[in-house]
Coordinates of C-alpha atoms in Angstrom, one line a residue:
Chain A
M28 CA 115.3 61.2 108.7
R29 CA 113.9 57.8 108.0
P30 CA 113.0 56.8 104.4
T31 CA 109.6 55.2 105.2
L32 CA 107.5 55.5 108.3
P33 CA 107.0 51.9 109.3
S34 CA 110.4 50.5 108.3
L35 CA 112.3 51.5 111.5
I36 CA 110.7 51.5 114.8
N37 CA 112.0 53.2 118.0
I38 CA 110.7 51.6 121.2
L39 CA 110.5 53.4 124.6
V40 CA 110.2 51.1 127.6
P41 CA 109.4 52.8 130.9
V42 CA 110.5 50.7 133.9
K43 CA 109.8 51.1 137.6
R44 CA 112.0 50.2 140.6
S45 CA 109.7 48.7 143.1
I46 CA 109.8 46.5 146.2
D47 CA 110.6 43.0 145.1
Y48 CA 107.5 40.9 144.6
A49 CA 108.7 38.2 147.1
V50 CA 109.2 40.7 150.0
K51 CA 106.5 40.6 152.7
I52 CA 105.9 44.3 153.1
R53 CA 105.5 46.0 156.5
V54 CA 103.6 49.2 157.3
A55 CA 106.1 51.9 158.5
S56 CA 105.8 53.4 162.0
D57 CA 104.6 56.7 160.7
G58 CA 101.4 55.0 159.6
K59 CA 101.6 56.7 156.2
S60 CA 104.0 54.5 154.2
V61 CA 105.5 51.1 154.0
D62 CA 109.0 50.2 155.1
T63 CA 111.1 50.7 151.9
N64 CA 114.4 49.6 153.5
V65 CA 114.1 46.2 151.7
K66 CA 115.1 44.5 148.5
H67 CA 113.9 46.3 145.4
S68 CA 113.9 45.1 141.8
M69 CA 112.3 45.9 138.4
N70 CA 108.5 45.8 138.5
P71 CA 107.7 42.3 137.0
F72 CA 105.3 43.6 134.3
D73 CA 108.1 46.0 133.2
E74 CA 110.5 43.1 132.8
I75 CA 108.0 41.5 130.4
A76 CA 107.9 44.8 128.5
V77 CA 111.7 45.0 128.2
E78 CA 111.7 41.3 127.1
E79 CA 109.0 42.0 124.5
A80 CA 111.0 44.9 123.0
I81 CA 114.0 42.7 122.6
R82 CA 112.1 39.8 121.1
Q83 CA 110.5 42.2 118.6
R84 CA 114.0 43.2 117.5
D85 CA 115.1 39.6 117.4
K86 CA 112.1 38.6 115.3
S87 CA 112.3 41.5 112.9
G88 CA 115.7 43.0 113.2
E89 CA 115.3 45.5 110.4
K90 CA 112.1 46.9 112.0
V91 CA 113.4 47.9 115.4
E92 CA 116.0 50.7 115.3
S93 CA 116.4 51.4 119.0
I94 CA 115.2 50.4 122.5
T95 CA 115.3 53.1 125.2
A96 CA 114.7 52.3 128.8
L97 CA 113.3 55.1 130.9
S98 CA 112.9 55.3 134.7
I99 CA 111.7 57.9 137.1
G100 CA 112.9 57.6 140.6
P101 CA 115.6 58.0 143.2
P102 CA 119.3 57.6 142.4
K103 CA 119.0 53.8 142.8
A104 CA 116.5 53.6 140.0
V105 CA 119.6 53.6 137.8
D106 CA 120.1 50.0 138.7
T107 CA 116.8 49.2 137.2
I108 CA 117.8 50.9 134.0
R109 CA 121.1 48.9 134.0
T110 CA 119.1 45.7 134.3
A111 CA 117.1 46.7 131.2
L112 CA 120.3 47.5 129.4
A113 CA 121.8 44.2 130.4
M114 CA 118.7 42.4 129.0
G115 CA 119.3 44.1 125.7
A116 CA 118.0 47.7 125.7
D117 CA 120.4 50.2 123.9
T118 CA 120.3 53.3 126.0
G119 CA 118.7 54.7 129.2
I120 CA 117.1 57.8 130.5
H121 CA 116.9 58.5 134.2
I122 CA 114.7 61.3 135.6
T123 CA 115.9 61.6 139.2
T124 CA 113.7 62.3 142.2
P125 CA 114.7 62.6 145.9
E126 CA 114.6 59.5 148.0
N127 CA 111.1 58.3 149.2
T128 CA 109.1 60.7 147.0
I129 CA 105.9 59.3 145.5
V130 CA 105.6 60.1 141.8
E131 CA 101.9 59.5 140.9
P132 CA 100.9 57.8 137.6
L133 CA 99.6 61.1 136.2
S134 CA 103.0 62.7 136.8
V135 CA 104.8 59.6 135.2
A136 CA 102.5 59.9 132.2
H137 CA 103.4 63.6 131.8
A138 CA 107.1 62.7 132.1
I139 CA 106.9 60.0 129.5
K140 CA 105.0 62.4 127.2
A141 CA 107.7 65.1 127.8
I142 CA 110.5 62.6 126.8
I143 CA 108.7 61.6 123.7
E144 CA 108.1 65.2 122.6
R145 CA 111.7 66.2 123.4
S146 CA 113.0 63.3 121.4
E147 CA 110.8 64.3 118.5
K148 CA 112.3 67.8 118.5
E149 CA 115.7 66.2 118.3
G150 CA 114.6 64.2 115.3
K151 CA 113.9 60.8 116.9
K152 CA 110.4 59.7 116.8
F153 CA 109.2 57.0 119.3
D154 CA 106.7 54.7 117.6
L155 CA 105.9 52.4 120.4
V156 CA 105.7 52.6 124.1
L157 CA 105.9 49.2 125.8
M158 CA 105.2 49.1 129.5
G159 CA 103.8 47.0 132.3
K160 CA 100.1 47.0 132.9
Q161 CA 100.6 47.9 136.5
A162 CA 103.2 48.4 139.1
I163 CA 103.0 45.9 142.0
D164 CA 103.5 48.5 144.6
D165 CA 100.7 51.0 144.2
D166 CA 98.6 48.6 142.0
T167 CA 96.9 51.5 140.1
G168 CA 97.4 50.3 136.5
A169 CA 96.8 53.8 135.1
T170 CA 100.0 55.1 133.5
G171 CA 99.8 53.4 130.1
G172 CA 96.2 54.4 129.5
M173 CA 96.8 58.0 130.7
L174 CA 99.7 58.4 128.4
A175 CA 97.8 57.0 125.4
G176 CA 95.0 59.5 126.2
M177 CA 97.3 62.4 126.5
L178 CA 99.1 61.7 123.2
G179 CA 95.9 60.6 121.4
W180 CA 97.7 57.3 120.5
G181 CA 96.1 53.9 120.2
Q182 CA 96.3 51.7 123.2
G183 CA 96.6 47.9 123.6
S184 CA 96.2 47.1 127.3
F185 CA 96.9 43.8 128.9
A186 CA 98.7 42.4 125.9
S187 CA 99.4 38.7 125.7
K188 CA 100.6 38.8 122.1
V189 CA 102.1 41.6 119.9
V190 CA 102.7 41.4 116.2
I191 CA 104.3 44.3 114.4
E192 CA 102.9 44.1 110.8
K193 CA 104.1 45.6 107.6
G194 CA 102.6 49.0 106.8
G195 CA 103.0 50.4 110.3
R196 CA 100.3 48.5 112.0
I197 CA 100.4 46.5 115.2
E198 CA 98.1 43.7 116.2
V199 CA 97.6 43.1 119.9
T200 CA 95.9 40.2 121.6
R201 CA 94.4 41.5 124.8
E202 CA 93.4 39.6 127.9
I203 CA 89.8 40.6 128.8
D204 CA 87.2 39.2 131.3
G205 CA 86.0 36.0 129.8
G206 CA 88.7 35.4 127.2
L207 CA 90.8 37.2 124.6
E208 CA 90.3 40.1 122.2
V209 CA 92.4 41.1 119.2
V210 CA 92.7 44.8 118.2
E211 CA 94.8 46.5 115.6
S212 CA 96.2 49.9 115.7
K213 CA 98.4 52.1 113.5
I214 CA 101.6 53.3 115.1
P215 CA 102.4 55.2 117.2
M216 CA 100.9 53.1 120.0
V217 CA 101.0 52.4 123.7
I218 CA 101.0 48.7 124.7
T219 CA 100.8 47.5 128.3
T220 CA 102.0 44.0 129.1
D221 CA 100.2 41.2 130.8
L222 CA 101.9 38.2 132.5
R223 CA 101.5 35.8 129.7
L224 CA 103.1 37.9 127.0
N225 CA 106.5 36.2 127.5
E226 CA 109.0 34.9 130.0
P227 CA 111.7 37.5 130.7
R228 CA 115.3 36.4 130.3
Y229 CA 118.0 36.7 132.9
A230 CA 120.9 39.0 132.1
S231 CA 124.1 37.1 131.6
L232 CA 127.3 38.2 133.2
P233 CA 129.0 39.4 130.0
N234 CA 125.8 41.3 129.2
I235 CA 125.8 42.9 132.6
M236 CA 129.4 44.0 132.0
K237 CA 128.6 45.3 128.5
A238 CA 125.6 47.2 130.0
K239 CA 128.0 49.3 132.1
K240 CA 129.3 50.9 129.0
K241 CA 125.9 51.8 127.6
K242 CA 124.8 55.4 127.9
I243 CA 122.4 56.6 130.5
E244 CA 121.2 60.2 130.3
T245 CA 120.3 61.8 133.7
L246 CA 117.7 64.5 133.9
K247 CA 115.9 66.4 136.6
P248 CA 112.2 67.0 136.4
E249 CA 112.9 70.8 136.0
D250 CA 114.9 70.1 132.9
L251 CA 111.7 68.9 131.2
G252 CA 109.4 71.5 132.9
L253 CA 107.8 68.9 135.0
D254 CA 106.3 69.3 138.5
F255 CA 105.9 66.0 140.4
T256 CA 103.9 67.5 143.4
P257 CA 101.3 64.8 144.2
R258 CA 97.6 65.5 143.9
L259 CA 96.6 62.7 146.2
E260 CA 97.4 63.2 149.8
T261 CA 98.1 60.1 151.9
I262 CA 95.9 60.0 155.0
S263 CA 97.0 56.6 156.2
V264 CA 98.6 53.3 155.3
T265 CA 97.4 50.5 157.5
E266 CA 97.7 46.7 157.8
P267 CA 94.8 44.9 156.3
P268 CA 92.6 43.1 158.9
K269 CA 94.3 39.8 159.9
R270 CA 92.5 36.6 158.9
Q271 CA 92.5 33.9 161.6
G272 CA 93.2 30.4 160.3
G273 CA 90.6 28.1 161.8
G274 CA 92.7 25.0 162.3
K275 CA 92.7 21.7 160.6
V276 CA 90.5 18.6 160.5
E277 CA 91.7 15.0 160.1
T278 CA 89.1 13.5 157.7
V279 CA 86.7 14.4 154.9
Q280 CA 83.8 13.6 157.3
E281 CA 85.0 16.2 159.7
L282 CA 85.4 18.7 156.9
V283 CA 81.8 18.0 155.8
A284 CA 80.6 18.5 159.4
K285 CA 82.3 21.9 159.5
M286 CA 80.7 22.9 156.2
K287 CA 77.3 21.9 157.6
E288 CA 78.0 23.9 160.8
A289 CA 78.8 27.0 158.7
G290 CA 75.6 26.5 156.7
V291 CA 77.3 26.1 153.3
L292 CA 75.8 22.6 152.8
Chain B
M18 CA 89.7 66.2 118.5
L19 CA 86.3 67.1 119.8
Y20 CA 87.3 66.3 123.3
R21 CA 89.5 69.3 123.3
S22 CA 86.5 71.6 123.5
A23 CA 85.1 69.3 126.2
L24 CA 88.3 69.8 128.1
R25 CA 88.0 73.5 128.0
A26 CA 84.4 73.3 129.1
S27 CA 85.4 71.1 132.1
R28 CA 87.9 73.7 133.3
A29 CA 85.2 76.4 133.1
F30 CA 83.0 74.3 135.4
T31 CA 85.6 73.9 138.1
P32 CA 84.5 76.7 140.4
R33 CA 81.0 75.2 140.5
L34 CA 82.3 71.7 141.1
A35 CA 84.1 73.0 144.2
L36 CA 80.7 73.2 145.8
S37 CA 80.4 69.5 146.1
H38 CA 76.9 69.6 147.6
S39 CA 75.5 71.9 144.9
R40 CA 72.3 70.3 143.6
L41 CA 73.4 70.7 140.1
V42 CA 76.3 68.3 140.5
S43 CA 75.7 64.6 140.0
S44 CA 77.6 61.4 140.0
L45 CA 77.8 59.2 136.9
V46 CA 78.1 55.4 136.8
F47 CA 79.4 53.8 133.7
L48 CA 77.1 50.8 133.3
E49 CA 79.2 48.1 131.6
H50 CA 77.6 45.4 129.5
K51 CA 78.8 42.7 127.2
A52 CA 76.8 42.5 124.0
G53 CA 73.8 44.0 125.8
K54 CA 74.0 41.9 128.9
L55 CA 74.5 44.2 131.9
S56 CA 77.6 43.5 134.1
E57 CA 76.8 42.6 137.7
A58 CA 80.0 44.4 138.8
S59 CA 78.4 47.7 137.7
L60 CA 75.7 47.3 140.3
S61 CA 78.4 47.5 143.0
A62 CA 79.7 50.7 141.4
V63 CA 76.2 52.1 141.8
T64 CA 76.2 51.3 145.5
A65 CA 79.6 53.0 145.9
A66 CA 78.3 56.1 144.0
K67 CA 75.2 56.3 146.3
T68 CA 77.5 56.8 149.3
L69 CA 77.9 60.4 148.2
G70 CA 74.2 61.2 148.6
N71 CA 73.9 63.3 145.5
D72 CA 72.0 62.6 142.3
T73 CA 73.3 59.4 140.7
H74 CA 73.0 58.8 137.0
G75 CA 73.9 55.8 134.8
L76 CA 75.4 55.7 131.4
L77 CA 74.9 53.0 128.8
V78 CA 77.1 53.1 125.7
G79 CA 76.9 50.7 122.8
T80 CA 75.3 49.8 119.5
K81 CA 71.6 50.5 119.2
S82 CA 70.6 46.8 119.6
E83 CA 73.0 46.3 122.6
I84 CA 71.4 49.2 124.4
E85 CA 67.9 48.0 123.7
N86 CA 68.9 44.7 125.3
A87 CA 70.6 46.3 128.4
L88 CA 68.1 49.0 129.0
D89 CA 65.2 47.0 130.5
R90 CA 67.4 45.8 133.3
A91 CA 69.3 49.0 133.7
K92 CA 66.1 51.0 134.2
E93 CA 65.2 48.8 137.2
I94 CA 68.4 49.6 139.1
K95 CA 67.4 51.2 142.3
G96 CA 69.1 54.5 143.0
L97 CA 69.6 55.8 139.5
S98 CA 67.5 58.9 138.8
K99 CA 68.5 59.1 135.2
I100 CA 70.2 57.0 132.5
Y101 CA 72.0 58.5 129.7
L102 CA 72.2 56.6 126.4
A103 CA 74.9 56.9 123.8
R104 CA 73.9 54.7 120.9
S105 CA 76.2 54.3 117.9
D106 CA 77.8 51.4 116.0
S107 CA 81.2 53.1 116.7
Y108 CA 80.8 52.1 120.4
S109 CA 80.8 48.3 119.8
H110 CA 83.4 46.3 121.7
S111 CA 84.0 49.1 124.2
L112 CA 87.2 50.4 122.6
A113 CA 88.9 52.7 125.0
E114 CA 89.7 55.3 122.2
A115 CA 86.0 55.8 121.4
L116 CA 84.6 55.5 124.9
A117 CA 87.1 57.7 126.8
S118 CA 86.5 60.6 124.4
L119 CA 82.7 60.3 124.9
L120 CA 83.0 60.1 128.7
A121 CA 85.2 63.2 128.7
S122 CA 82.6 65.2 126.9
I123 CA 79.7 63.9 129.0
V124 CA 81.5 64.7 132.3
S125 CA 81.8 68.3 131.4
A126 CA 78.5 68.8 129.6
K127 CA 76.5 67.2 132.4
D128 CA 78.3 68.7 135.3
V129 CA 79.5 65.5 136.8
S130 CA 81.6 65.6 140.0
H131 CA 82.4 61.9 140.2
I132 CA 82.5 59.2 137.6
F133 CA 82.5 55.5 138.6
A134 CA 83.1 52.2 136.9
A135 CA 83.7 48.7 138.1
H136 CA 87.3 47.7 138.3
T137 CA 86.9 45.2 135.4
A138 CA 89.0 44.7 132.3
V139 CA 86.8 47.3 130.6
G140 CA 87.0 49.8 133.5
K141 CA 90.8 49.3 133.7
N142 CA 91.1 49.9 130.0
V143 CA 88.8 52.9 129.5
F144 CA 89.1 55.0 132.8
P145 CA 92.9 55.6 132.7
R146 CA 92.6 57.0 129.2
L147 CA 89.7 59.2 130.4
A148 CA 92.0 60.4 133.2
G149 CA 94.7 61.2 130.7
L150 CA 92.2 63.2 128.5
L151 CA 91.0 65.2 131.5
D152 CA 94.5 65.5 133.1
S153 CA 93.1 64.1 136.3
S154 CA 94.2 61.4 138.8
L155 CA 92.7 57.9 138.6
I156 CA 91.5 56.5 141.9
A157 CA 91.6 52.8 141.2
D158 CA 90.1 49.7 142.8
I159 CA 88.5 51.4 145.8
I160 CA 87.1 49.3 148.7
A161 CA 85.6 52.3 150.6
L162 CA 84.9 56.0 150.3
E163 CA 83.7 58.8 152.5
S164 CA 80.5 60.7 151.8
S165 CA 82.6 63.9 151.5
G166 CA 83.5 62.6 148.1
D167 CA 87.2 63.3 148.4
T168 CA 88.5 60.5 150.6
F169 CA 89.0 57.0 149.3
T170 CA 90.4 53.7 150.5
R171 CA 92.2 51.2 148.3
P172 CA 94.4 48.2 148.7
I173 CA 98.1 48.4 147.7
Y174 CA 101.0 45.9 147.5
A175 CA 98.7 43.1 146.5
G176 CA 96.3 43.8 149.4
N177 CA 99.1 43.6 152.0
A178 CA 98.5 47.3 152.9
V179 CA 95.5 49.5 152.8
L180 CA 95.9 53.1 151.6
T181 CA 93.5 56.0 152.4
I182 CA 94.0 59.1 150.2
K183 CA 92.4 62.5 149.9
S184 CA 91.9 63.9 146.4
S185 CA 92.8 67.5 145.7
P186 CA 90.4 70.1 144.2
K187 CA 92.9 70.1 141.2
D188 CA 91.1 66.9 140.2
S189 CA 87.9 68.6 139.4
V190 CA 86.2 65.3 138.4
K191 CA 87.0 62.3 140.6
I192 CA 87.6 59.4 138.3
V193 CA 87.1 56.2 140.3
T194 CA 87.0 52.4 139.7
V195 CA 85.4 50.2 142.3
R196 CA 86.3 46.8 143.5
S197 CA 83.0 45.1 143.1
T198 CA 83.4 42.5 145.9
A199 CA 83.8 45.4 148.4
F200 CA 80.3 46.8 147.8
D201 CA 76.9 45.2 147.8
K202 CA 75.1 45.1 144.4
A203 CA 72.4 47.7 144.0
P204 CA 69.0 46.0 143.9
V205 CA 67.5 45.6 140.5
A206 CA 63.7 45.9 140.9
T207 CA 62.2 49.2 141.9
G208 CA 64.2 51.6 139.8
S209 CA 62.5 54.5 138.0
A210 CA 65.2 56.2 136.0
V211 CA 64.4 58.8 133.3
I212 CA 66.0 58.0 130.0
E213 CA 68.0 60.7 128.0
D214 CA 70.0 60.4 124.9
V215 CA 73.3 62.2 124.8
D216 CA 75.2 63.6 121.9
I217 CA 77.5 61.1 120.1
I218 CA 81.1 61.9 119.9
T219 CA 82.8 60.3 116.9
V220 CA 86.6 60.1 117.2
D221 CA 88.8 59.1 114.4
T222 CA 90.3 56.2 116.4
P223 CA 93.6 54.7 115.3
T224 CA 92.5 51.3 116.8
Q225 CA 90.1 48.8 115.4
F226 CA 88.5 45.7 116.9
V227 CA 89.6 42.5 115.0
S228 CA 88.2 39.5 116.8
E229 CA 87.5 37.9 120.1
E230 CA 87.6 34.5 121.6
L231 CA 85.5 33.9 124.7
T232 CA 85.7 30.9 127.1
V233 CA 82.4 29.2 127.1
S234 CA 81.2 28.0 130.5
S235 CA 77.9 26.7 131.9
R236 CA 79.0 27.5 135.4
P237 CA 78.5 30.8 137.3
D238 CA 80.7 33.7 136.4
L239 CA 83.9 33.5 138.5
A240 CA 84.0 37.2 139.5
S241 CA 80.4 37.2 140.9
A242 CA 79.9 33.6 142.0
A243 CA 78.7 32.9 145.5
R244 CA 80.9 29.8 145.6
V245 CA 84.3 29.1 144.0
V246 CA 86.3 25.9 143.7
S247 CA 89.9 26.6 142.8
G248 CA 92.7 24.3 141.7
G249 CA 96.5 24.7 141.8
R250 CA 99.5 23.0 140.3
A251 CA 99.1 19.9 142.5
L252 CA 96.3 18.8 140.2
K253 CA 99.2 17.7 137.8
S254 CA 97.4 17.9 134.4
K255 CA 94.6 19.5 132.5
E256 CA 92.7 16.2 132.6
S257 CA 92.9 15.7 136.3
F258 CA 92.1 19.5 136.9
D259 CA 88.8 18.9 135.1
T260 CA 88.0 15.5 136.4
I261 CA 88.8 16.4 140.0
L262 CA 87.4 19.9 140.2
N263 CA 84.3 19.9 137.9
P264 CA 82.3 17.3 140.0
L265 CA 83.1 19.3 143.2
A266 CA 82.1 22.6 141.6
D267 CA 78.9 21.0 140.2
S268 CA 78.0 19.5 143.6
L269 CA 78.4 22.9 145.2
G270 CA 77.0 25.0 142.3
A271 CA 80.3 26.8 142.3
A272 CA 82.4 28.6 139.7
V273 CA 85.9 27.1 138.9
G274 CA 89.0 29.1 139.5
A275 CA 92.7 28.5 139.3
S276 CA 96.0 29.6 140.7
R277 CA 98.5 31.3 138.4
A278 CA 100.7 28.1 138.6
A279 CA 97.8 26.0 137.2
V280 CA 97.2 28.5 134.4
D281 CA 100.9 28.8 133.5
A282 CA 101.1 25.0 133.4
G283 CA 98.2 25.0 131.0
Y284 CA 95.7 23.2 133.2
A285 CA 93.2 26.0 133.1
D286 CA 92.3 29.0 130.9
N287 CA 93.8 32.3 132.0
S288 CA 90.3 33.8 132.4
L289 CA 90.0 31.5 135.5
Q290 CA 93.0 32.9 137.3
V291 CA 92.3 34.2 140.8
G292 CA 94.9 36.6 142.2
Q293 CA 96.5 40.0 142.0
T294 CA 97.0 39.7 138.3
G295 CA 93.8 37.8 137.6
K296 CA 90.4 38.1 139.2
V297 CA 89.7 39.3 142.8
V298 CA 86.8 37.3 144.3
A299 CA 85.0 37.4 147.6
P300 CA 82.5 34.5 147.6
E301 CA 80.7 33.0 150.5
L302 CA 82.7 29.9 150.1
Y303 CA 86.2 29.4 148.5
V304 CA 87.6 25.9 148.3
A305 CA 91.3 25.9 147.5
I306 CA 92.5 22.5 146.2
G307 CA 96.2 21.9 145.8
I308 CA 97.0 25.6 146.1
S309 CA 100.0 26.5 148.3
G310 CA 98.8 30.1 148.9
A311 CA 101.4 32.5 147.5
I312 CA 100.9 36.2 148.3
Q313 CA 99.7 36.9 144.8
H314 CA 97.0 34.3 145.1
L315 CA 95.9 35.3 148.6
A316 CA 95.4 38.9 147.3
G317 CA 92.7 37.6 145.0
M318 CA 90.6 35.6 147.5
K319 CA 91.3 36.4 151.2
E320 CA 88.2 38.5 151.5
S321 CA 86.1 35.3 151.0
K322 CA 83.7 34.6 153.9
M323 CA 84.7 30.9 154.4
I324 CA 87.9 29.4 153.0
I325 CA 88.5 25.7 152.9
A326 CA 91.9 24.3 151.9
I327 CA 92.9 20.8 150.9
N328 CA 96.6 20.4 150.6
K329 CA 99.2 17.6 151.1
D330 CA 101.7 19.9 152.7
P331 CA 100.8 20.8 156.3
D332 CA 103.1 23.9 156.2
A333 CA 101.4 25.4 153.1
P334 CA 100.7 29.1 153.7
I335 CA 97.1 28.6 152.6
F336 CA 96.4 27.0 156.0
Q337 CA 97.1 30.3 157.7
V338 CA 94.0 31.9 156.1
A339 CA 91.8 28.8 155.8
D340 CA 88.9 28.5 158.2
V341 CA 89.0 24.7 157.7
G342 CA 92.1 22.9 156.5
L343 CA 92.4 19.2 155.5
V344 CA 95.9 17.8 155.1
A345 CA 95.4 15.1 152.6
D346 CA 96.1 13.8 149.1
L347 CA 93.6 15.7 146.9
F348 CA 93.2 12.8 144.4
E349 CA 91.6 10.7 147.2
S350 CA 89.9 13.3 149.4
V351 CA 88.2 15.4 146.7
P352 CA 86.2 12.5 145.1
Q353 CA 85.4 11.4 148.7
L354 CA 84.2 14.9 149.5
V355 CA 82.0 15.0 146.4
K356 CA 80.4 11.7 147.6
E357 CA 79.8 13.0 151.1
I358 CA 78.2 16.2 149.8
G359 CA 75.9 14.1 147.6
N360 CA 74.9 12.1 150.7
V361 CA 74.1 15.3 152.6
K362 CA 71.9 16.5 149.8
V363 CA 69.9 13.3 149.4

């Protein structure tokens, strides 16, 4: 057991393996999914979350006891955990699912909650969950808030600055419509990362090698009593309506003429 | 912990909710406001809710004085038959911890089948927590819904695909956020809503508001502006961003936006960012100045009615979506454009 509550913080960082942000996605021939036979990488907002966990440790070494990366997904999601370990996370947990299954945000939130509760039974208390504000594949942006609600923890969404203070409090600067807002919460807390929180590091080759020796625990949903059956049934996935480029003009005068024609001037 | 009892109540209501056309069941729209000024985006959420054809109610949450300020306009919203008020100082600054617990209790106490909010920073912060409290799915950022009330359409992959989903009866309350540019705003004029106070839920929240810092602007609000002039990295500095874009925005009565590259380079405040990770806009006119047109940026503006692009690079992807493109140096052409627009107006 730890001597005082705030002195040693354990951070859990959920990371998602998603289609690489630079890939131009294509709707699959079944009309119900997208072609996933393309390059995948760690969801960019989750990279920011891993980076932030590591920076918090660098800044206040004595405060951060451990950083655990968690991913839920097919066998290849283990690569995403390895990336987090190569960046500086200590250990990984992988909840495996069959290839091409959709795990909805609600199921993910339940799974993260189950991991937190299981750890607590084993004597390890997670004080902070740091995760991306949304995954760039389904664009829902729900998991962090759902988890905070389920646990009754404070939440700091869309964080652009995180300060772990003495006395077990965390100050979070949040990006809101029209500017910034600062909130403060006592730990435990869920924080979701926005783009401007930090710039994630690249894993160096020696660190990638070292990461191969770090421990990753593999679990099945059943091991935690979880059921990932989706509640939302996919009816269709379609291409968005194509926009037709209208061609180019040579001069500012021609541009103005086009604007007049369209009735915007 | 009061929401626990609210949760049990919501389960007890489930069989009745299955009859989605029962007259007892209503839709609820969370009417967002900032310090008592009603958010325009909420009016689009009202229009989305009206698609279902059942009774539509509004909800205003805030301090007593905020609600006093917001209520006059809220009462006039066409289509709302009732407006619930939750007045308490503990609801200032729309903290998710306080609001989500309140919403969870109202949803079950008032027999709500659907709860809607605009997909704004507030909606995106409060509604996921509400979904967690009610153990329900969140249906985020919808651009269409069917009157049956269980089928919703939303963009995925930064708008590069469109997903239609059917919600299961396991989600007894449909928790939905609405992309405001996809629905017309409900008219504010002829409303005749009945006003009703609801019980206040006070939650011992672990989170407190500390401060806020808002960007002051005399121009129209970016998210709801009819015209937007946006700048990218090619503007080269904060000074030239302002001196080039502001006169054009003023001549068109437009809001100013920016690409992520311009924001990251420090040329513009991040509240001006248009794109997947910033604001999604769909104005009548979008003028992209020195913006190459990355996927992430296009996701935030390709629903605009008319897109004009000025860029030096003839191969920039922005020209594939622009209705009118001008390949030119922006430092020469934009001031010239401002002058020409001035001539037209005289």
